[in-house]
Coordinates of C-alpha atoms in Angstrom, one line a residue:
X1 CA 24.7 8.1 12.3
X2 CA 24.5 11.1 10.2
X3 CA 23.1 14.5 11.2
X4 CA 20.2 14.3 8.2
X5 CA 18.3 12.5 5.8
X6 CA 16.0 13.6 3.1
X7 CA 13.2 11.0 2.2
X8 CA 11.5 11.4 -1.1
X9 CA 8.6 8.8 -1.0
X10 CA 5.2 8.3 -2.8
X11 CA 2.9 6.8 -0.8
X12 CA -0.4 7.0 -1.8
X13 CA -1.7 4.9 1.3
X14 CA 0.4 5.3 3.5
X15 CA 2.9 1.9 3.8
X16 CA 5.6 3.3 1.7
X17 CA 6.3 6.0 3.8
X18 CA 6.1 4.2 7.3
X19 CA 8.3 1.6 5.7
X20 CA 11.1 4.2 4.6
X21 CA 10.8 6.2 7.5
X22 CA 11.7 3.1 10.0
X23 CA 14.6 2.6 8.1
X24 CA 15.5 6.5 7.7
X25 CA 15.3 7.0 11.4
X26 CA 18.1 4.2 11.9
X27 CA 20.7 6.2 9.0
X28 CA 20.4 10.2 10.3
X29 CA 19.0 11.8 13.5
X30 CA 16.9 14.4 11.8
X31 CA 14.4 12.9 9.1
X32 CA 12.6 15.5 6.3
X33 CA 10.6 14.3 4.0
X34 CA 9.1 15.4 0.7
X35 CA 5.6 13.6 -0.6
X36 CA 6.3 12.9 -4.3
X37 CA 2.1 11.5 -4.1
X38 CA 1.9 15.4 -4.0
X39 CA -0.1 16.5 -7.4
X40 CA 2.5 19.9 -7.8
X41 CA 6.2 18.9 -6.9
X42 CA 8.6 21.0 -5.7
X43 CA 11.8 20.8 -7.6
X44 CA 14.7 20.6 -5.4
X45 CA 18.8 20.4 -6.4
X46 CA 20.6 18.5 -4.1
X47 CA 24.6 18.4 -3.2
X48 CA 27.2 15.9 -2.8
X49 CA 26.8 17.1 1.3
X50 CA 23.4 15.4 1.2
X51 CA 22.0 11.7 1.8
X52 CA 18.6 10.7 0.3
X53 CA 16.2 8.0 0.8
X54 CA 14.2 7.7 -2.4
X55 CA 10.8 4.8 -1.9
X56 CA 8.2 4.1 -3.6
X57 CA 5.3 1.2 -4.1
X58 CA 5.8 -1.5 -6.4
X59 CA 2.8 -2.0 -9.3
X60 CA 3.2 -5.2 -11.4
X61 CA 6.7 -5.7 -10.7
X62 CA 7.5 -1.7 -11.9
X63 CA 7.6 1.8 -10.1
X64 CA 3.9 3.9 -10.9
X65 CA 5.0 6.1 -13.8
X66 CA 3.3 9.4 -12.1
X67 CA 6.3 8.6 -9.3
X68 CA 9.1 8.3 -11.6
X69 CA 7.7 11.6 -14.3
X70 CA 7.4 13.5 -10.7
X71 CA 11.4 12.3 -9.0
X72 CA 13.2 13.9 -12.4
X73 CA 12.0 17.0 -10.6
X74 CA 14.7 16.3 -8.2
X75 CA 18.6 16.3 -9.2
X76 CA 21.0 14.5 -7.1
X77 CA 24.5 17.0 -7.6
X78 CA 26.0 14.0 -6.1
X79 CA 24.3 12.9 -3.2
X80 CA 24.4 9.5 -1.7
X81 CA 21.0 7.7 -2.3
X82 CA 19.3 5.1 -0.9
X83 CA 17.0 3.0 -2.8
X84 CA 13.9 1.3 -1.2
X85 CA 11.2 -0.2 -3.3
X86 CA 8.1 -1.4 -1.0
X87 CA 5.8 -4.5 -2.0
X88 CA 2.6 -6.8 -0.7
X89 CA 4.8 -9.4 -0.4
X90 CA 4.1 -10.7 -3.9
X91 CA 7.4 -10.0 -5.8
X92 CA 9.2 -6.5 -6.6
X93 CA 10.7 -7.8 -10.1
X94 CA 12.2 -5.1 -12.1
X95 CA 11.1 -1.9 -9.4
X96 CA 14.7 -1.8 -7.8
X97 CA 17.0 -1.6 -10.7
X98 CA 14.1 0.7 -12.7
X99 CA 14.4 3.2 -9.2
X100 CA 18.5 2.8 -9.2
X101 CA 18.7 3.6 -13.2
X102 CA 16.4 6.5 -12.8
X103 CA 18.5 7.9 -9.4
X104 CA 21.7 7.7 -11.5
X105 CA 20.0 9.5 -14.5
X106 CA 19.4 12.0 -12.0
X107 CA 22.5 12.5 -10.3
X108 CA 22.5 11.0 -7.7
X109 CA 25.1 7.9 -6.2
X110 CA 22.9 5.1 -4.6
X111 CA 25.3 3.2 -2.2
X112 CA 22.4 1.2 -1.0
X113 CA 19.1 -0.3 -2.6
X114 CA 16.3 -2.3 -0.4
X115 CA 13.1 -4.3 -0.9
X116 CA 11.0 -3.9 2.0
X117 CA 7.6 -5.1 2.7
X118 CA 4.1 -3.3 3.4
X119 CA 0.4 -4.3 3.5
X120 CA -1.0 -4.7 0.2
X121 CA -2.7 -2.3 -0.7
X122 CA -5.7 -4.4 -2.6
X123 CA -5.6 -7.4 -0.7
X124 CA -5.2 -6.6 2.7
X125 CA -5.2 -9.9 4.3
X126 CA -1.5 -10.1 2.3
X127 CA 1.2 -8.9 4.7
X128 CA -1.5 -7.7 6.9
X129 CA -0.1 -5.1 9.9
X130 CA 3.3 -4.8 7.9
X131 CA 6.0 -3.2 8.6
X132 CA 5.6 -5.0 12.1
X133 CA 7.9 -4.9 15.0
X134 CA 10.0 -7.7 13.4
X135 CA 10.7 -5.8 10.2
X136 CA 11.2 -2.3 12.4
X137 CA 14.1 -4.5 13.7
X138 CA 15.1 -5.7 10.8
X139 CA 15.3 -1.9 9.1
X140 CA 17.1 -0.8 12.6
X141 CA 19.5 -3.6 11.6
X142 CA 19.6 -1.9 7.8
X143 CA 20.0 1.4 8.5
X144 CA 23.4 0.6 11.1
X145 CA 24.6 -0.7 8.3
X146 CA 24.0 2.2 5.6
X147 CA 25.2 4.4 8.3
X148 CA 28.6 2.6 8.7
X149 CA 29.2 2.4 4.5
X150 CA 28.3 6.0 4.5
X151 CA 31.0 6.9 6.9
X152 CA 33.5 4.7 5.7
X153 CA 33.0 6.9 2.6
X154 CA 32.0 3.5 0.6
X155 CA 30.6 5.3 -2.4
X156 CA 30.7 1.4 -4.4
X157 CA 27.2 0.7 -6.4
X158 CA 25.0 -1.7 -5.3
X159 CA 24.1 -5.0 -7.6
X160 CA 20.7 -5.2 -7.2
X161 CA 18.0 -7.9 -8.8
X162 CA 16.3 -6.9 -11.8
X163 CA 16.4 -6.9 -15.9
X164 CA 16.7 -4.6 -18.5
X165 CA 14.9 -4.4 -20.7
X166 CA 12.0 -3.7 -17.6
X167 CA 8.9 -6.0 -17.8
X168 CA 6.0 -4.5 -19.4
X169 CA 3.5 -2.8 -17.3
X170 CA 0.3 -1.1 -18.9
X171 CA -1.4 -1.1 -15.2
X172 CA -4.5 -2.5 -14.4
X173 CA -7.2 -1.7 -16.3
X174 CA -10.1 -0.9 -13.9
X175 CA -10.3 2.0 -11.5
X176 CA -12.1 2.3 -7.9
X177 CA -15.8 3.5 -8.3
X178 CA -17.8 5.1 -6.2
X179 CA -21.1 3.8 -4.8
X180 CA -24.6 5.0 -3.9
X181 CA -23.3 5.6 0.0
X182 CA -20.9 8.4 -1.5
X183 CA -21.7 11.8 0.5
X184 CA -19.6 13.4 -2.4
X185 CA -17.7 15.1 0.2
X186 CA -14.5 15.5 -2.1
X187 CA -11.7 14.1 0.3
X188 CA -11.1 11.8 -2.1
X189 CA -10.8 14.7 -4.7
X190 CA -8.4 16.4 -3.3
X191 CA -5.7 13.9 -2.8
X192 CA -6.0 11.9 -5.8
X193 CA -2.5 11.9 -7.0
X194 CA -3.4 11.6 -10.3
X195 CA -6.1 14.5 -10.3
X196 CA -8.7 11.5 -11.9
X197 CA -11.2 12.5 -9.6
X198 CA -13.3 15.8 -10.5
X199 CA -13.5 18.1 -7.4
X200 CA -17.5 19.0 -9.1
X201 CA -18.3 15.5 -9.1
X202 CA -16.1 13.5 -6.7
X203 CA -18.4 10.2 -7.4
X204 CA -16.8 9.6 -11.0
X205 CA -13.5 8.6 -11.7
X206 CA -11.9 9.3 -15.3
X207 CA -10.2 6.0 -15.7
X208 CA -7.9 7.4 -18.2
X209 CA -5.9 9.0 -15.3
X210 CA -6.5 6.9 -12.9
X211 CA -3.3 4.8 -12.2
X212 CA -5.5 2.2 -9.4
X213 CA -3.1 3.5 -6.5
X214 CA -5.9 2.6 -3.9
X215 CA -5.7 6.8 -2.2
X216 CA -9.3 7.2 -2.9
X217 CA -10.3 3.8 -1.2
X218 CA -8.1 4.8 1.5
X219 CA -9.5 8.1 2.6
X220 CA -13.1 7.9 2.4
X221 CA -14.7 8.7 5.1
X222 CA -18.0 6.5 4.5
X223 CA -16.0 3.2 2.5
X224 CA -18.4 4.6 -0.5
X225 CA -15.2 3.4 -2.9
X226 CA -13.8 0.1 -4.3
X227 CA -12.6 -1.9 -7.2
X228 CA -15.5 -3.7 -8.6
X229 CA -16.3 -7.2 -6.3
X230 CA -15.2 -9.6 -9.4
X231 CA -11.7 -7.5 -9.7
X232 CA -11.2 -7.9 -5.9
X233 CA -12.4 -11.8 -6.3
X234 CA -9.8 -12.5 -9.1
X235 CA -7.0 -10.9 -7.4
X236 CA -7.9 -12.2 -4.0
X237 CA -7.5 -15.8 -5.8
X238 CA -4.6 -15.0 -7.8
X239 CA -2.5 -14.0 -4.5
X240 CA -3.8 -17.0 -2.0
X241 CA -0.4 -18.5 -2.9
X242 CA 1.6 -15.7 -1.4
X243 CA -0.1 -15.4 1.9
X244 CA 1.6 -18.9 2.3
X245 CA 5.0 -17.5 3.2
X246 CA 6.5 -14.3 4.9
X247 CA 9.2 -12.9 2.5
X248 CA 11.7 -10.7 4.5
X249 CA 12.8 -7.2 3.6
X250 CA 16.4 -7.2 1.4
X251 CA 19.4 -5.3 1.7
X252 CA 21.7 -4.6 -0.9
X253 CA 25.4 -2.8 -0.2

């Protein structure tokens, strides 16, 4: 197991980063993380010294563009990466070689890519409660064996599933909206990762900006926000075949 691991995850609601941290905590002993949801990213070089874990959510089969505009902040110099894309158990598609293209552009030399599994965050009832205690011990099972390439010195590539060109992804094109409960407290202002909510008036939403990540829902305090009910309706029908099955996180080497 090695000493430490940087994670570089967006997460807007949160299953992201408990799914990359389960398997983070099975590579290095000391875990720090860096939110790339974050609206003013650090920039950060790393060295050939280093090991990353670099996650993020999966929208329409591609990584959210505000994640991969905010990672070429960060320069690998080398460092061994690890690749995690997390889906609602509908299908990843093109999100895991997009995320290893975009590390090697970067710098950095994955040795590892995964496809793990999370709660949707729209439909909940799809891979509802997941990462679970079967996929913690299935990312335990993971990580011992990122740790051993790593120390074997294994610096091969991973093939991972995926085409290029990348499918076409314009995202969706309705945004969460506030109802008449909203307090306007601003919560939901102020960690919009997109900045589409106006701190003066934290019941509109510019849907321009808004990339449907599902933060504002999230994080209010009184439920006062949602996609409209016939969105939720079509989706809810479109993903009924997927709740069928349990798809199982992937490991690539």
């Amino acid at each position: 197991m090695r000493d430490k691991i940087t994670v570089l995850h967006f997460s807007p609601t949160g299953g992201t980063r408990r799914a990359a941290l389960l398997l983070a905590r099975q590579i290095a002993s000391q875990v720090e993380e860096i939110d790339l949801t974050l609206s003013q990213p650090q920039r950060k070089a790393f060295t050939p010294q280093d090991v990353v874990l670099v996650a993020g959510p999966v929208y329409g089969g591609r990584l959210p563009g505000l994640m991969v505009e905010r990672l070429r902040h960060y320069t690998g110099g080398g460092a061994c990466a690890v690749s995690a894309v997390v889906y609602g158990g509908r299908a990843y598609e093109d999100a895991l070689v997009e995320l290893d293209d975009l590390l090697e552009v970067q710098g950095f030399c994955v040795i590892a890519g995964t496809a793990l599994l999370a709660e949707h965050s729209i439909a909940h009832t799809l891979e509802v409660g997941r990462p679970d205690a079967q996929d913690a011990a299935q990312l335990a099972e993971f990580g011992g064996r990122i740790a051993q390439k790593l120390e074997k010195g294994d610096m091969d590539a991973p093939q991972v599933p995926g085409n290029r060109p990348y499918r076409e992804w314009a995202g969706m094109p309705v945004a969460p909206m506030a109802s008449d409960i909203c307090v306007e407290c601003g919560e939901c202002a102020k960690v919009c990762p997109a900045q589409a909510i106006p701190c003066e008036n934290p019941s509109q939403t510019d849907k321009a900006r808004c990339i449907a990540c599902m933060r504002c829902v999230a994080v209010c305090p009184v439920k006062a926000r949602a996609l409209p009910v016939q969105v939720r309706d079509m989706l809810a029908q479109k993903l009924a075949p997927f709740m069928e099955r349990r798809p199982e996180n992937e490991l690539y080497l």
